[in-house]
Tab-separated table of C-alpha atoms in Angstrom:
chain	number	residue	atom	x	y	z
A	1	UNK	CA	-36.979	-171.527	-128.589
A	2	UNK	CA	-36.649	-174.904	-130.221
A	3	UNK	CA	-33.917	-176.664	-128.302
A	4	UNK	CA	-32.455	-178.491	-131.273
A	5	UNK	CA	-28.789	-177.575	-131.627
A	6	UNK	CA	-27.607	-179.847	-134.405
A	7	UNK	CA	-26.008	-178.251	-137.413
A	8	UNK	CA	-28.839	-179.334	-139.725
A	9	UNK	CA	-31.479	-177.328	-137.861
A	10	UNK	CA	-32.725	-174.501	-140.091
A	11	UNK	CA	-34.016	-171.054	-139.122
A	12	UNK	CA	-35.458	-168.328	-141.322
A	13	UNK	CA	-32.384	-166.163	-140.713
A	14	UNK	CA	-30.061	-168.932	-141.911
A	15	UNK	CA	-32.226	-169.570	-144.968
A	16	UNK	CA	-32.327	-165.847	-145.769
A	17	UNK	CA	-28.540	-165.632	-145.543
A	18	UNK	CA	-28.091	-168.812	-147.588
A	19	UNK	CA	-30.456	-167.533	-150.283
A	20	UNK	CA	-28.413	-164.338	-150.609
A	21	UNK	CA	-25.118	-166.243	-150.762
A	22	UNK	CA	-26.430	-168.472	-153.548
A	23	UNK	CA	-27.830	-165.461	-155.452
A	24	UNK	CA	-24.484	-163.648	-155.363
A	25	UNK	CA	-22.579	-166.791	-156.387
A	26	UNK	CA	-24.884	-167.412	-159.347
A	27	UNK	CA	-24.682	-163.755	-160.404
A	28	UNK	CA	-20.912	-164.147	-160.651
A	29	UNK	CA	-21.324	-167.220	-162.844
A	30	UNK	CA	-19.828	-169.673	-160.350
A	31	UNK	CA	-21.086	-173.176	-159.713
A	32	UNK	CA	-21.107	-174.528	-156.186
A	33	UNK	CA	-18.194	-176.720	-157.306
A	34	UNK	CA	-16.181	-173.592	-158.212
A	35	UNK	CA	-16.773	-172.113	-154.763
A	36	UNK	CA	-15.778	-175.392	-153.143
A	37	UNK	CA	-12.502	-175.382	-155.054
A	38	UNK	CA	-11.699	-171.695	-154.452
A	39	UNK	CA	-12.472	-171.850	-150.741
A	40	UNK	CA	-11.083	-175.309	-150.086
A	41	UNK	CA	-14.377	-176.414	-148.526
A	42	UNK	CA	-16.120	-179.668	-149.329
A	43	UNK	CA	-19.225	-179.508	-151.533
A	44	UNK	CA	-21.579	-180.489	-148.713
A	45	UNK	CA	-20.438	-177.460	-146.678
A	46	UNK	CA	-21.373	-175.131	-149.550
A	47	UNK	CA	-24.744	-176.845	-149.963
A	48	UNK	CA	-25.622	-176.707	-146.254
A	49	UNK	CA	-24.583	-173.050	-145.982
A	50	UNK	CA	-26.635	-171.990	-149.023
A	51	UNK	CA	-29.674	-173.948	-147.826
A	52	UNK	CA	-29.523	-172.529	-144.311
A	53	UNK	CA	-28.808	-175.907	-142.754
A	54	UNK	CA	-25.780	-174.880	-140.729
A	55	UNK	CA	-24.425	-171.899	-138.844
A	56	UNK	CA	-21.350	-170.489	-140.565
A	57	UNK	CA	-18.149	-170.442	-138.576
A	58	UNK	CA	-16.723	-166.997	-137.764
A	59	UNK	CA	-15.299	-165.306	-140.847
A	60	UNK	CA	-16.642	-167.852	-143.318
A	61	UNK	CA	-19.465	-165.673	-144.654
A	62	UNK	CA	-17.063	-162.772	-145.288
A	63	UNK	CA	-14.648	-165.109	-147.081
A	64	UNK	CA	-17.445	-166.616	-149.161
A	65	UNK	CA	-18.752	-163.175	-150.168
A	66	UNK	CA	-15.290	-161.929	-151.101
A	67	UNK	CA	-14.720	-164.959	-153.360
A	68	UNK	CA	-18.178	-164.599	-154.904
A	69	UNK	CA	-17.494	-160.929	-155.795
A	70	UNK	CA	-20.134	-159.371	-153.544
A	71	UNK	CA	-20.440	-155.592	-153.546
A	72	UNK	CA	-19.322	-153.584	-150.522
A	73	UNK	CA	-22.938	-152.930	-149.543
A	74	UNK	CA	-23.778	-156.636	-149.804
A	75	UNK	CA	-20.700	-157.519	-147.770
A	76	UNK	CA	-21.615	-155.111	-144.971
A	77	UNK	CA	-25.303	-156.080	-144.939
A	78	UNK	CA	-24.827	-159.847	-144.971
A	79	UNK	CA	-21.989	-159.886	-142.443
A	80	UNK	CA	-24.279	-157.881	-140.141
A	81	UNK	CA	-27.072	-160.377	-140.788
A	82	UNK	CA	-24.750	-163.296	-140.040
A	83	UNK	CA	-23.717	-161.705	-136.734
A	84	UNK	CA	-27.253	-160.780	-135.654
A	85	UNK	CA	-28.953	-162.927	-132.973
A	86	UNK	CA	-30.671	-166.064	-134.206
A	87	UNK	CA	-32.971	-166.386	-131.219
A	88	UNK	CA	-36.328	-166.985	-132.846
A	89	UNK	CA	-37.168	-163.292	-133.284
A	90	UNK	CA	-36.429	-161.576	-136.582
A	91	UNK	CA	-37.579	-158.019	-137.377
A	92	UNK	CA	-37.484	-156.526	-140.867
A	93	UNK	CA	-38.569	-152.977	-141.827
A	94	UNK	CA	-40.616	-152.461	-144.978
A	95	UNK	CA	-42.594	-149.724	-146.761
A	96	UNK	CA	-45.819	-148.843	-144.941
A	97	UNK	CA	-48.398	-151.578	-145.438
A	98	UNK	CA	-46.250	-153.506	-147.907
A	99	UNK	CA	-44.165	-156.421	-146.578
A	100	UNK	CA	-44.208	-158.291	-149.897
A	101	UNK	CA	-40.779	-157.025	-150.992
A	102	UNK	CA	-39.064	-158.631	-147.986
A	103	UNK	CA	-36.886	-161.589	-148.879
A	104	UNK	CA	-38.205	-163.531	-145.885
A	105	UNK	CA	-41.774	-163.062	-147.132
A	106	UNK	CA	-40.856	-164.204	-150.645
A	107	UNK	CA	-39.073	-167.240	-149.189
A	108	UNK	CA	-41.913	-168.245	-146.893
A	109	UNK	CA	-44.556	-167.731	-149.588
A	110	UNK	CA	-42.559	-169.910	-151.981
A	111	UNK	CA	-41.260	-172.682	-149.727
A	112	UNK	CA	-44.117	-173.316	-147.302
A	113	UNK	CA	-46.234	-176.341	-148.096
A	114	UNK	CA	-49.242	-174.723	-146.363
A	115	UNK	CA	-50.144	-171.669	-144.332
A	116	UNK	CA	-53.017	-170.126	-142.404
A	117	UNK	CA	-53.584	-166.389	-142.310
A	118	UNK	CA	-55.896	-163.981	-140.541
A	119	UNK	CA	-56.459	-160.336	-141.389
A	120	UNK	CA	-58.231	-158.362	-138.696
A	121	UNK	CA	-59.375	-155.532	-140.971
A	122	UNK	CA	-59.627	-156.607	-144.604
A	123	UNK	CA	-58.840	-159.110	-147.321
A	124	UNK	CA	-55.501	-160.913	-146.778
A	125	UNK	CA	-52.773	-159.826	-149.190
A	126	UNK	CA	-52.602	-163.257	-150.880
A	127	UNK	CA	-56.220	-162.901	-152.052
A	128	UNK	CA	-56.297	-159.289	-153.217
A	129	UNK	CA	-57.108	-158.202	-156.774
A	130	UNK	CA	-55.349	-155.329	-158.531
A	131	UNK	CA	-57.872	-152.532	-157.747
A	132	UNK	CA	-58.049	-153.607	-154.089
A	133	UNK	CA	-54.243	-153.625	-153.793
A	134	UNK	CA	-54.001	-150.200	-155.411
A	135	UNK	CA	-56.612	-148.765	-153.047
A	136	UNK	CA	-54.963	-150.374	-150.002
A	137	UNK	CA	-51.488	-149.094	-150.863
A	138	UNK	CA	-52.828	-145.648	-151.749
A	139	UNK	CA	-54.431	-145.593	-148.293
A	140	UNK	CA	-50.933	-146.069	-146.842
A	141	UNK	CA	-49.581	-143.123	-148.842
A	142	UNK	CA	-48.096	-144.902	-151.867
A	143	UNK	CA	-48.362	-142.738	-154.990
A	144	UNK	CA	-49.289	-143.869	-158.505
A	145	UNK	CA	-46.314	-144.591	-160.726
A	146	UNK	CA	-43.860	-147.330	-161.745
A	147	UNK	CA	-42.935	-148.152	-158.132
A	148	UNK	CA	-46.560	-148.738	-157.147
A	149	UNK	CA	-47.221	-150.719	-160.341
A	150	UNK	CA	-44.246	-152.985	-159.595
A	151	UNK	CA	-45.429	-153.463	-156.001
A	152	UNK	CA	-48.889	-154.457	-157.212
A	153	UNK	CA	-47.480	-156.998	-159.654
A	154	UNK	CA	-45.261	-158.409	-156.923
A	155	UNK	CA	-48.275	-158.962	-154.672
A	156	UNK	CA	-50.334	-160.498	-157.469
A	157	UNK	CA	-47.694	-163.208	-157.959
A	158	UNK	CA	-48.390	-164.510	-154.414
A	159	UNK	CA	-51.853	-165.860	-155.238
A	160	UNK	CA	-52.412	-169.343	-153.726
A	161	UNK	CA	-54.031	-170.462	-156.988
A	162	UNK	CA	-50.623	-170.013	-158.668
A	163	UNK	CA	-48.708	-172.035	-156.076
A	164	UNK	CA	-47.481	-175.534	-156.820
A	165	UNK	CA	-47.449	-176.425	-153.130
A	166	UNK	CA	-50.046	-178.937	-151.872
A	167	UNK	CA	-51.646	-176.630	-149.300
A	168	UNK	CA	-54.148	-176.174	-147.879
A	169	UNK	CA	-53.983	-172.384	-147.815
A	170	UNK	CA	-56.457	-171.223	-145.175
A	171	UNK	CA	-57.755	-167.677	-144.806
A	172	UNK	CA	-59.883	-166.130	-142.076
A	173	UNK	CA	-61.511	-162.948	-143.387
A	174	UNK	CA	-63.606	-160.586	-141.242
A	175	UNK	CA	-67.109	-160.127	-142.619
A	176	UNK	CA	-66.636	-156.406	-141.900
A	177	UNK	CA	-64.250	-156.275	-144.885
A	178	UNK	CA	-67.375	-156.142	-147.077
A	179	UNK	CA	-69.634	-153.329	-145.767
A	180	UNK	CA	-73.080	-152.875	-147.320
A	181	UNK	CA	-72.164	-149.357	-148.442
A	182	UNK	CA	-68.443	-149.429	-149.314
A	183	UNK	CA	-66.540	-146.330	-150.311
A	184	UNK	CA	-65.755	-147.886	-153.699
A	185	UNK	CA	-68.408	-150.480	-154.653
A	186	UNK	CA	-66.723	-151.393	-157.955
A	187	UNK	CA	-63.517	-152.404	-156.161
A	188	UNK	CA	-65.385	-154.511	-153.598
A	189	UNK	CA	-67.424	-156.106	-156.395
A	190	UNK	CA	-64.308	-157.202	-158.269
A	191	UNK	CA	-62.768	-158.481	-155.048
A	192	UNK	CA	-65.895	-160.515	-154.233
A	193	UNK	CA	-65.919	-162.064	-157.716
A	194	UNK	CA	-62.340	-163.203	-157.150
A	195	UNK	CA	-63.056	-164.622	-153.697
A	196	UNK	CA	-66.067	-166.583	-154.928
A	197	UNK	CA	-63.858	-168.109	-157.628
A	198	UNK	CA	-61.066	-168.959	-155.163
A	199	UNK	CA	-63.541	-170.494	-152.714
A	200	UNK	CA	-64.160	-173.293	-155.217
A	201	UNK	CA	-60.492	-174.358	-155.298
A	202	UNK	CA	-59.957	-177.514	-153.179
A	203	UNK	CA	-56.749	-176.299	-151.525
A	204	UNK	CA	-57.912	-172.717	-150.940
A	205	UNK	CA	-59.964	-172.604	-147.727
A	206	UNK	CA	-61.848	-169.341	-147.176
A	207	UNK	CA	-63.672	-168.711	-143.893
A	208	UNK	CA	-65.625	-165.571	-143.086
A	209	UNK	CA	-65.491	-164.391	-139.477
A	210	UNK	CA	-68.787	-162.758	-138.372
A	211	UNK	CA	-68.386	-159.457	-136.541
A	212	UNK	CA	-69.704	-160.973	-133.308
A	213	UNK	CA	-67.148	-163.794	-133.523
A	214	UNK	CA	-63.954	-161.751	-133.954
A	215	UNK	CA	-61.238	-162.580	-131.427
A	216	UNK	CA	-60.915	-159.326	-129.456
A	217	UNK	CA	-57.201	-159.617	-128.658
A	218	UNK	CA	-56.208	-160.091	-132.312
A	219	UNK	CA	-55.968	-156.531	-133.617
A	220	UNK	CA	-53.506	-157.103	-136.480
A	221	UNK	CA	-52.966	-159.728	-139.127
A	222	UNK	CA	-50.661	-162.722	-138.945
A	223	UNK	CA	-49.775	-165.838	-140.903
A	224	UNK	CA	-48.569	-169.209	-139.647
A	225	UNK	CA	-46.332	-170.820	-142.275
A	226	UNK	CA	-45.738	-174.575	-142.234
A	227	UNK	CA	-43.084	-176.557	-144.047
A	228	UNK	CA	-42.362	-180.273	-144.090
A	229	UNK	CA	-38.633	-179.727	-143.596
A	230	UNK	CA	-38.566	-176.714	-141.253
A	231	UNK	CA	-40.280	-175.656	-138.016
A	232	UNK	CA	-43.348	-173.400	-138.414
A	233	UNK	CA	-42.886	-169.627	-138.619
A	234	UNK	CA	-45.318	-166.868	-137.646
A	235	UNK	CA	-45.286	-163.657	-139.678
A	236	UNK	CA	-46.819	-160.827	-137.652
A	237	UNK	CA	-47.315	-157.736	-139.788
A	238	UNK	CA	-47.182	-154.214	-138.386
A	239	UNK	CA	-47.605	-151.060	-140.503
A	240	UNK	CA	-43.890	-150.382	-141.109
A	241	UNK	CA	-42.186	-153.615	-140.019
A	242	UNK	CA	-42.723	-157.353	-139.826
A	243	UNK	CA	-41.831	-159.705	-136.997
A	244	UNK	CA	-40.991	-163.356	-137.668
A	245	UNK	CA	-41.418	-165.740	-134.737
A	246	UNK	CA	-40.051	-169.289	-134.482
A	247	UNK	CA	-39.981	-170.086	-130.766
A	248	UNK	CA	-42.306	-172.956	-129.932
A	249	UNK	CA	-44.270	-171.038	-127.293
A	250	UNK	CA	-44.848	-168.102	-129.683
A	251	UNK	CA	-46.066	-170.388	-132.455
A	252	UNK	CA	-48.325	-172.206	-129.966
A	253	UNK	CA	-49.884	-168.864	-128.948
A	254	UNK	CA	-50.932	-168.071	-132.512
A	255	UNK	CA	-51.975	-171.652	-133.213
A	256	UNK	CA	-54.332	-171.427	-130.222
A	257	UNK	CA	-55.906	-168.275	-131.693
A	258	UNK	CA	-56.405	-170.072	-134.998
A	259	UNK	CA	-58.210	-172.854	-133.146
A	260	UNK	CA	-60.521	-170.254	-131.611
A	261	UNK	CA	-61.122	-168.674	-135.008
A	262	UNK	CA	-61.887	-172.063	-136.540
A	263	UNK	CA	-64.662	-172.567	-133.963
A	264	UNK	CA	-66.172	-169.106	-134.450
A	265	UNK	CA	-65.829	-168.672	-138.215
A	266	UNK	CA	-68.262	-169.962	-140.817
A	267	UNK	CA	-67.329	-173.230	-142.505
A	268	UNK	CA	-66.207	-173.233	-146.131
A	269	UNK	CA	-69.647	-173.889	-147.619
A	270	UNK	CA	-71.442	-171.272	-145.534
A	271	UNK	CA	-68.647	-168.782	-146.250
A	272	UNK	CA	-69.017	-169.378	-149.986
A	273	UNK	CA	-72.795	-168.960	-149.759
A	274	UNK	CA	-72.412	-165.689	-147.853
A	275	UNK	CA	-69.820	-164.420	-150.336
A	276	UNK	CA	-72.236	-165.190	-153.170
A	277	UNK	CA	-75.037	-163.293	-151.407
A	278	UNK	CA	-72.756	-160.321	-150.811
A	279	UNK	CA	-71.728	-160.412	-154.470
A	280	UNK	CA	-75.381	-160.417	-155.575
A	281	UNK	CA	-76.136	-157.506	-153.231
A	282	UNK	CA	-73.174	-155.566	-154.606
A	283	UNK	CA	-74.278	-156.182	-158.201
A	284	UNK	CA	-77.763	-154.875	-157.363
A	285	UNK	CA	-76.191	-151.813	-155.764
A	286	UNK	CA	-74.020	-151.139	-158.815
A	287	UNK	CA	-77.001	-151.570	-161.117
A	288	UNK	CA	-79.014	-149.147	-158.984
A	289	UNK	CA	-76.166	-146.623	-159.085
A	290	UNK	CA	-75.911	-146.946	-162.877
A	291	UNK	CA	-79.657	-146.421	-163.221
A	292	UNK	CA	-79.595	-143.323	-161.027
A	293	UNK	CA	-76.640	-141.924	-162.954
A	294	UNK	CA	-78.478	-142.477	-166.240
A	295	UNK	CA	-81.592	-140.804	-164.833
A	296	UNK	CA	-79.581	-137.786	-163.740
A	297	UNK	CA	-77.959	-137.620	-167.159
A	298	UNK	CA	-81.336	-137.764	-168.904
A	299	UNK	CA	-82.693	-135.069	-166.594
A	300	UNK	CA	-79.758	-132.781	-167.302
A	301	UNK	CA	-80.188	-133.332	-171.041
A	302	UNK	CA	-83.901	-132.531	-170.829
A	303	UNK	CA	-83.139	-129.329	-168.927
A	304	UNK	CA	-80.748	-128.196	-171.653
A	305	UNK	CA	-83.312	-128.966	-174.378
A	306	UNK	CA	-86.082	-126.981	-172.679
A	307	UNK	CA	-83.834	-124.053	-171.705
């Protein structure tokens, strides 16, 4: 783990806790100045605590939450979070295949100046279009309805094209994500249109990974988040939980895999050219399917006329 011990060193757990403290304070209508007065703490202590720049002394989080009018559930949950180990390994459960609702994910997506992500099986979540998201979540057992609609909208807000951060945002996508005969060609077509568009954005770096170049020991997706003011964080996604890694040797392990991917993947221009070819192939396939459907319809009509 990073050996820095000074009180200004930030971890994702501290930032998660600080974010929640600030949210509860603001919900109650208090300014940081009000909390400083009520608690008898100086303003800089409130600021550092809410920004995850210091470890709270024993009992301080409970006192803060009580003054800020936290609910009983919030009090129990955040005191437990404060007391949990801050050792560079954070685990958070989430609905199957959907980590987007995690506060840590929202924080890292919003605060990181750049990130690099690899998905071993499909299109990374930051790049997905609405039909692709719906199909992916349905595959994990999520049913149509308001909850699924809200989840889809939440994921759509994480598009790198909407971010105000400088980037770059780098994505390694397996070529196998776009089979020649997909189960739902219309979905893959719309997804390819979106990727071709994104590939033209200067800060959005898309790299296709040919099947023969896939790194064998990377069987699940991960993202390395980087921030000017904080150490890098690795998000390793599993089906029902996410692991967040901050120890230097863990980050170095995933950085080394990204270096290997960078050598094996197609460069940006060749990736864009291949995406365009795949898009053209998919459009020809859809046109062929439409023609066959029309022919079958005409044949059925002719049979009814002659019957």
